[in-house]
XYZ file of C-alpha atoms in Angstrom:
444
model
C 97.307 78.141 122.487
C 101.062 78.497 122.216
C 103.985 80.391 123.583
C 105.633 80.088 120.177
C 103.585 81.397 117.275
C 104.492 82.955 113.930
C 103.078 86.444 113.310
C 100.786 86.541 110.312
C 101.856 89.551 108.230
C 99.516 91.967 106.551
C 100.353 90.405 103.189
C 99.545 86.941 104.449
C 96.304 88.264 105.923
C 95.322 89.735 102.570
C 96.205 86.482 100.821
C 94.050 84.545 103.243
C 91.101 86.819 102.563
C 91.644 86.491 98.815
C 91.543 82.711 99.153
C 88.093 82.825 100.741
C 85.546 80.511 99.158
C 82.437 81.765 97.308
C 79.551 83.134 99.382
C 77.377 80.076 98.765
C 80.038 77.795 100.226
C 80.765 80.208 103.060
C 77.139 80.172 104.130
C 77.539 76.533 105.154
C 80.998 77.022 106.652
C 81.579 77.309 110.396
C 81.630 80.871 111.693
C 83.492 82.424 114.572
C 80.408 83.599 116.445
C 78.416 80.362 116.218
C 80.987 77.567 116.004
C 84.539 78.647 116.863
C 84.105 81.055 119.769
C 82.507 78.336 121.968
C 85.585 76.153 121.380
C 87.980 78.982 122.193
C 85.970 79.929 125.291
C 86.040 76.338 126.554
C 89.649 75.372 125.866
C 91.779 78.378 124.931
C 90.994 81.729 126.538
C 91.990 80.717 130.028
C 95.501 81.476 128.786
C 94.737 83.397 125.570
C 93.442 86.635 127.064
C 94.946 89.969 128.012
C 97.380 89.729 130.886
C 97.760 85.950 130.777
C 100.666 83.716 129.708
C 99.772 83.222 126.018
C 101.243 85.712 123.504
C 97.883 86.893 122.127
C 94.219 87.051 123.095
C 91.529 85.017 121.335
C 88.569 86.489 123.183
C 87.153 88.410 120.191
C 86.933 87.927 116.443
C 89.160 90.965 115.850
C 91.842 89.459 118.087
C 91.622 85.922 116.679
C 91.249 86.604 112.952
C 94.872 87.640 112.179
C 96.088 84.371 113.688
C 93.721 82.081 111.799
C 96.312 80.126 109.769
C 98.622 79.720 112.742
C 95.699 78.564 114.882
C 94.785 75.895 112.339
C 98.373 74.626 112.146
C 98.697 74.293 115.924
C 95.230 72.829 116.457
C 95.397 70.271 113.634
C 98.860 69.210 114.823
C 97.451 68.803 118.353
C 100.102 71.163 119.677
C 97.386 73.370 121.136
C 95.777 73.303 123.589
C 98.874 71.709 125.147
C 98.030 68.065 125.813
C 100.525 65.556 124.509
C 99.002 62.174 125.333
C 99.168 59.684 122.450
C 95.453 59.168 121.827
C 95.953 55.665 120.432
C 97.674 54.090 123.441
C 96.569 53.430 126.978
C 94.360 55.410 129.357
C 92.496 58.399 127.922
C 90.485 59.674 130.903
C 92.049 62.486 132.922
C 90.722 65.010 135.411
C 92.006 68.075 133.603
C 92.015 67.248 129.889
C 91.725 70.509 127.867
C 92.288 68.866 124.468
C 89.904 69.278 121.548
C 87.810 66.482 120.095
C 88.296 65.424 116.484
C 85.039 67.213 115.631
C 86.223 70.452 117.274
C 89.518 70.312 115.383
C 87.632 69.778 112.132
C 85.412 72.775 112.903
C 88.393 75.081 113.448
C 90.125 73.807 110.287
C 86.992 74.282 108.153
C 86.521 77.778 109.564
C 90.048 78.788 108.565
C 89.793 77.146 105.117
C 86.572 79.074 104.449
C 88.338 82.388 105.056
C 87.622 82.588 108.803
C 84.189 84.247 108.524
C 82.838 86.249 111.454
C 79.199 85.094 111.311
C 76.094 86.642 112.825
C 76.954 88.694 115.943
C 73.752 87.475 117.587
C 75.150 83.913 117.567
C 78.073 84.837 119.819
C 77.724 83.205 123.257
C 78.477 85.210 126.404
C 82.212 85.479 126.963
C 83.511 83.591 130.005
C 84.322 85.652 133.049
C 87.374 85.232 135.225
C 87.907 86.326 138.782
C 91.125 88.049 137.737
C 94.110 87.630 135.458
C 95.766 85.870 138.387
C 93.153 83.113 138.656
C 94.527 79.829 139.993
C 93.825 76.500 138.295
C 92.908 75.011 141.691
C 90.503 77.835 142.546
C 91.156 80.304 145.337
C 93.967 78.825 147.487
C 93.608 78.469 151.237
C 97.337 79.163 151.575
C 99.741 81.002 149.270
C 103.495 80.686 149.814
C 105.575 83.439 148.210
C 109.323 83.068 147.986
C 111.831 85.950 148.051
C 112.590 87.625 144.730
C 115.744 86.359 143.028
C 117.712 88.211 140.313
C 118.750 86.176 137.265
C 121.351 88.068 135.182
C 120.809 88.695 131.474
C 123.800 86.543 130.494
C 124.949 83.808 132.825
C 125.452 80.073 133.211
C 122.472 78.239 134.707
C 121.850 78.964 138.377
C 120.930 76.414 141.036
C 120.043 77.381 144.573
C 117.482 77.531 147.368
C 115.095 80.161 148.697
C 113.330 79.993 152.068
C 110.192 81.516 153.570
C 107.900 80.980 156.553
C 104.646 79.029 156.502
C 101.836 80.844 158.291
C 100.307 77.808 159.986
C 99.198 77.581 163.605
C 98.286 73.881 163.359
C 99.020 70.900 161.143
C 97.038 70.852 157.875
C 96.821 68.529 154.869
C 97.060 69.574 151.218
C 94.372 68.382 148.763
C 95.537 70.330 145.673
C 98.656 72.339 144.908
C 99.908 74.623 142.131
C 103.262 76.331 141.602
C 103.615 79.276 139.264
C 106.244 81.876 138.415
C 104.841 85.376 138.868
C 104.699 87.191 135.532
C 105.864 86.361 132.026
C 109.492 87.280 132.690
C 109.727 84.934 135.664
C 108.327 82.159 133.473
C 111.108 82.752 130.961
C 113.924 82.060 133.444
C 112.495 79.221 135.563
C 113.501 75.776 134.332
C 112.206 74.036 137.422
C 111.292 74.810 141.030
C 110.704 72.236 143.765
C 109.014 73.010 147.076
C 109.864 71.235 150.338
C 109.037 71.896 153.959
C 111.910 71.818 156.447
C 112.192 72.308 160.190
C 112.354 75.942 161.357
C 115.939 75.539 162.562
C 117.182 73.791 159.393
C 120.334 75.323 157.941
C 119.552 77.354 154.837
C 121.860 75.481 152.480
C 122.047 75.877 148.726
C 120.931 73.325 146.129
C 123.595 71.837 143.873
C 121.063 70.992 141.160
C 120.514 67.399 142.257
C 116.894 67.221 143.367
C 116.657 63.429 143.543
C 117.099 63.735 147.330
C 115.557 66.334 149.642
C 118.085 66.734 152.494
C 115.570 65.311 154.945
C 112.737 67.746 154.162
C 109.169 66.862 153.169
C 108.727 67.101 149.401
C 105.523 68.889 148.352
C 105.464 69.670 144.644
C 107.592 70.090 141.518
C 107.217 72.798 138.898
C 108.799 72.821 135.444
C 108.039 74.920 132.353
C 104.308 74.976 131.641
C 103.390 72.708 134.588
C 99.729 72.503 135.558
C 98.192 71.946 138.993
C 98.210 68.675 140.906
C 94.867 67.531 142.347
C 94.750 64.634 144.786
C 91.936 62.057 145.030
C 89.508 62.568 147.905
C 90.860 61.080 151.087
C 94.528 61.544 150.215
C 96.850 64.391 151.057
C 100.274 65.678 152.058
C 101.057 66.947 155.555
C 102.032 70.539 156.320
C 103.414 70.841 159.846
C 102.896 73.997 161.852
C 106.028 75.993 162.518
C 107.972 74.654 159.557
C 109.347 76.758 156.743
C 109.188 76.256 152.990
C 112.228 75.719 150.814
C 112.320 76.315 147.056
C 115.030 74.445 145.138
C 115.359 76.335 141.859
C 117.058 75.981 138.490
C 117.083 79.129 136.357
C 118.588 80.076 133.023
C 119.236 83.481 131.441
C 117.355 84.820 128.411
C 119.087 88.102 127.556
C 117.512 90.426 130.120
C 118.054 90.907 133.843
C 115.020 89.289 135.456
C 113.728 89.470 138.998
C 112.240 86.011 139.403
C 109.421 85.391 141.841
C 107.673 82.072 142.497
C 104.516 81.362 144.474
C 102.756 78.148 145.514
C 99.010 77.955 146.101
C 97.434 75.172 148.160
C 93.892 73.978 148.765
C 93.713 72.448 152.244
C 91.457 69.944 153.960
C 89.410 71.352 156.872
C 91.188 71.928 160.161
C 91.548 68.748 162.155
C 90.932 66.417 159.209
C 93.531 63.683 158.646
C 93.119 61.938 155.262
C 93.416 58.147 155.429
C 95.980 58.060 152.622
C 99.282 59.860 152.036
C 99.775 61.077 148.489
C 103.352 60.274 147.467
C 105.272 61.959 144.669
C 108.821 61.203 143.524
C 111.051 61.303 140.464
C 111.501 57.704 139.400
C 112.973 55.349 136.785
C 116.231 57.098 135.954
C 117.946 55.413 132.950
C 119.947 52.327 133.851
C 122.834 53.672 131.740
C 123.843 57.323 131.293
C 121.975 59.135 128.519
C 124.146 59.090 125.396
C 122.916 61.037 122.345
C 125.585 61.242 119.598
C 125.416 64.019 116.994
C 122.691 63.612 114.402
C 121.007 60.648 116.101
C 117.828 59.673 117.940
C 118.680 57.691 121.079
C 116.494 55.535 123.306
C 117.050 54.934 127.008
C 115.205 52.851 129.606
C 114.731 53.043 133.354
C 113.001 50.817 135.897
C 111.603 51.102 139.412
C 110.228 48.342 141.646
C 106.974 48.890 143.566
C 107.330 47.225 146.981
C 103.666 47.694 147.948
C 100.346 47.634 146.106
C 99.483 51.106 144.835
C 97.114 53.268 142.848
C 98.932 55.545 140.393
C 97.162 58.906 140.336
C 99.436 61.143 138.233
C 102.154 60.729 135.602
C 104.493 63.508 134.453
C 107.430 63.011 132.063
C 110.605 65.006 132.630
C 113.115 65.378 129.804
C 114.953 68.377 128.361
C 115.241 70.005 124.941
C 116.014 66.816 122.995
C 113.251 64.781 124.633
C 110.519 63.849 122.158
C 108.625 60.894 123.634
C 108.217 58.918 126.831
C 106.142 55.844 127.660
C 105.147 54.308 130.998
C 104.907 50.513 130.884
C 103.848 48.196 133.715
C 105.656 44.866 134.022
C 103.473 42.751 136.280
C 104.978 40.259 138.762
C 104.219 37.142 136.719
C 106.439 34.687 134.880
C 106.330 32.147 132.097
C 103.162 31.871 130.022
C 101.294 34.240 132.357
C 103.851 37.065 132.038
C 102.097 40.320 131.212
C 103.015 43.910 130.447
C 100.837 46.946 129.815
C 101.684 50.322 128.284
C 99.738 52.815 130.400
C 100.502 55.945 128.377
C 102.869 57.488 125.844
C 103.497 61.230 125.692
C 104.847 63.181 122.726
C 107.027 65.400 124.867
C 107.438 69.167 124.453
C 109.924 70.845 126.798
C 107.747 73.975 126.990
C 104.960 71.995 128.659
C 105.898 69.727 131.573
C 102.329 68.612 132.178
C 101.151 66.365 134.984
C 98.483 63.964 133.737
C 96.021 63.394 136.609
C 94.055 60.183 136.056
C 90.326 60.049 136.660
C 89.713 57.990 139.772
C 87.871 55.132 138.045
C 90.738 54.417 135.610
C 93.820 55.225 137.714
C 96.187 52.230 137.343
C 96.055 49.765 140.243
C 99.242 47.717 140.591
C 100.165 44.791 142.857
C 103.320 44.649 144.944
C 106.253 43.585 142.812
C 105.173 45.515 139.719
C 108.047 47.108 137.800
C 107.463 50.540 136.258
C 109.351 50.784 132.973
C 110.349 54.181 131.573
C 110.964 54.172 127.787
C 112.129 57.461 126.254
C 113.681 58.995 123.162
C 116.002 61.967 122.645
C 116.295 63.538 119.179
C 119.638 65.220 118.416
C 119.042 65.739 114.706
C 118.481 68.808 112.557
C 114.826 67.781 112.355
C 114.321 68.670 116.024
C 113.843 72.467 116.243
C 114.753 72.412 119.939
C 118.163 70.807 119.413
C 120.771 73.431 120.364
C 123.352 72.163 117.871
C 122.894 68.630 116.453
C 126.608 68.516 115.597
C 127.375 68.168 119.319
C 127.157 65.135 121.569
C 124.675 65.485 124.458
C 124.569 63.507 127.689
C 123.365 63.585 131.278
C 123.501 66.860 133.159
C 121.530 69.381 135.186
C 121.769 72.337 132.796
C 118.935 73.066 130.380
C 121.219 72.189 127.434
C 122.088 68.828 129.025
C 119.644 65.944 129.124
C 117.582 64.182 131.760
C 115.052 61.392 131.553
C 112.730 60.174 134.314
C 109.126 60.626 135.344
C 107.435 62.184 138.319
C 104.864 59.759 139.674
C 102.037 60.449 142.101
C 100.517 57.492 143.950
C 98.849 56.246 147.098
C 99.783 52.979 148.790
C 97.189 50.230 149.248
C 97.040 47.334 151.641
C 96.808 43.854 150.106
C 93.136 43.757 151.055
C 92.450 47.191 149.551
C 94.232 46.178 146.362
C 92.154 43.009 145.965
C 88.925 44.895 146.702
C 89.638 47.758 144.267
C 90.780 45.381 141.566
C 87.608 43.274 141.894
C 85.427 46.393 141.741
C 87.313 47.674 138.700
C 86.984 44.345 136.895
C 83.249 44.198 137.662
C 82.697 47.713 136.300
C 84.659 46.947 133.155
C 82.671 43.740 132.654
C 79.389 45.656 132.992
C 80.563 48.287 130.493
C 81.574 45.605 128.007
C 78.197 43.878 128.317
C 76.334 47.177 127.881
C 78.394 48.067 124.795
C 77.738 44.674 123.210
C 73.974 45.071 123.763
C 73.858 48.455 122.018
């Protein structure tokens, strides 16, 4: 549930037990075996188990009980499971939403407040099984690309560079889902971001200078930043992998006090051989601020960026990218209308956490459909005050830069292009479905 948790000491554990409510009240309280374990099994133990990325396992009562108070704090604050969508604004249907419902949060809180009782062992559901501790979010990949190991020194300025490896493909294939992950906890500690491209086999193996807004002519595949999840494309859309090409990793690493041999791998689910999806899935970093980011000491600063959509499109994924001071980002659509008919729409706002650069993959029936001429508006805030625990030193000015301690502000957007006819058809179908839902709701 978190990669930053406070250890509950033996004294605190004893105090928590002493605060337990009377037996009569406890009998009606949620228990681990009946009420809490199913929640953990559904939304937490994919990471919170032995050998995975989370700092402790929550698979058993004995493992979870010492962390009860910390669990409540993180769950009630909606810090865990990591899912930072503002639940009061915009679209709320996503393909990979691990967040807890209000009722589930209340159950966990009541369990902790009642002294975190175990419950009847016979109520415990079967524990989930996993193929291995190296299970991929996308399922077993059809292709795994492993880059050469790179040594990041214990104490060093940030490193930027490129690593290359071959792609074992004998024919062109199309990607339908992709996931990047550092191998092992230590690799995760040093990787700020890692971008994968394909390049021609005879391309010069140059080094990145940290500017990943352009790809030196290669085909961009996928971006990874701290805590990034998988990207899953809608059926019928994909990204081309050409036979004979090689993969390039553009990396940004930072030291953490220990020599670390970083390794990164990319897993891909592919369409069947010979299949060519009708749509290309595009992904780019967009809507850089119109003016350089400027965050004076002790202040919260807002910046805005814009990008013009030249063709109709369906937006399929939205991922904010800020650094340590970033606290919030919103995606607003400014539709191509004027005067009294002018219209804007806030699609989503994210309460940003630099430890979790999540990609929010929209469910197909709600993915935003935009006409040509729509402007995507990026609104974001950077907090350089003592109230932000991630601020390195709020006495210092912070501005644009590629280092982790500098700031950035844009979003990665995934989309597919539509023809004018496809746009009109999809929009009409969407409006009809929404009208039917509204009528059904009013009848209930």
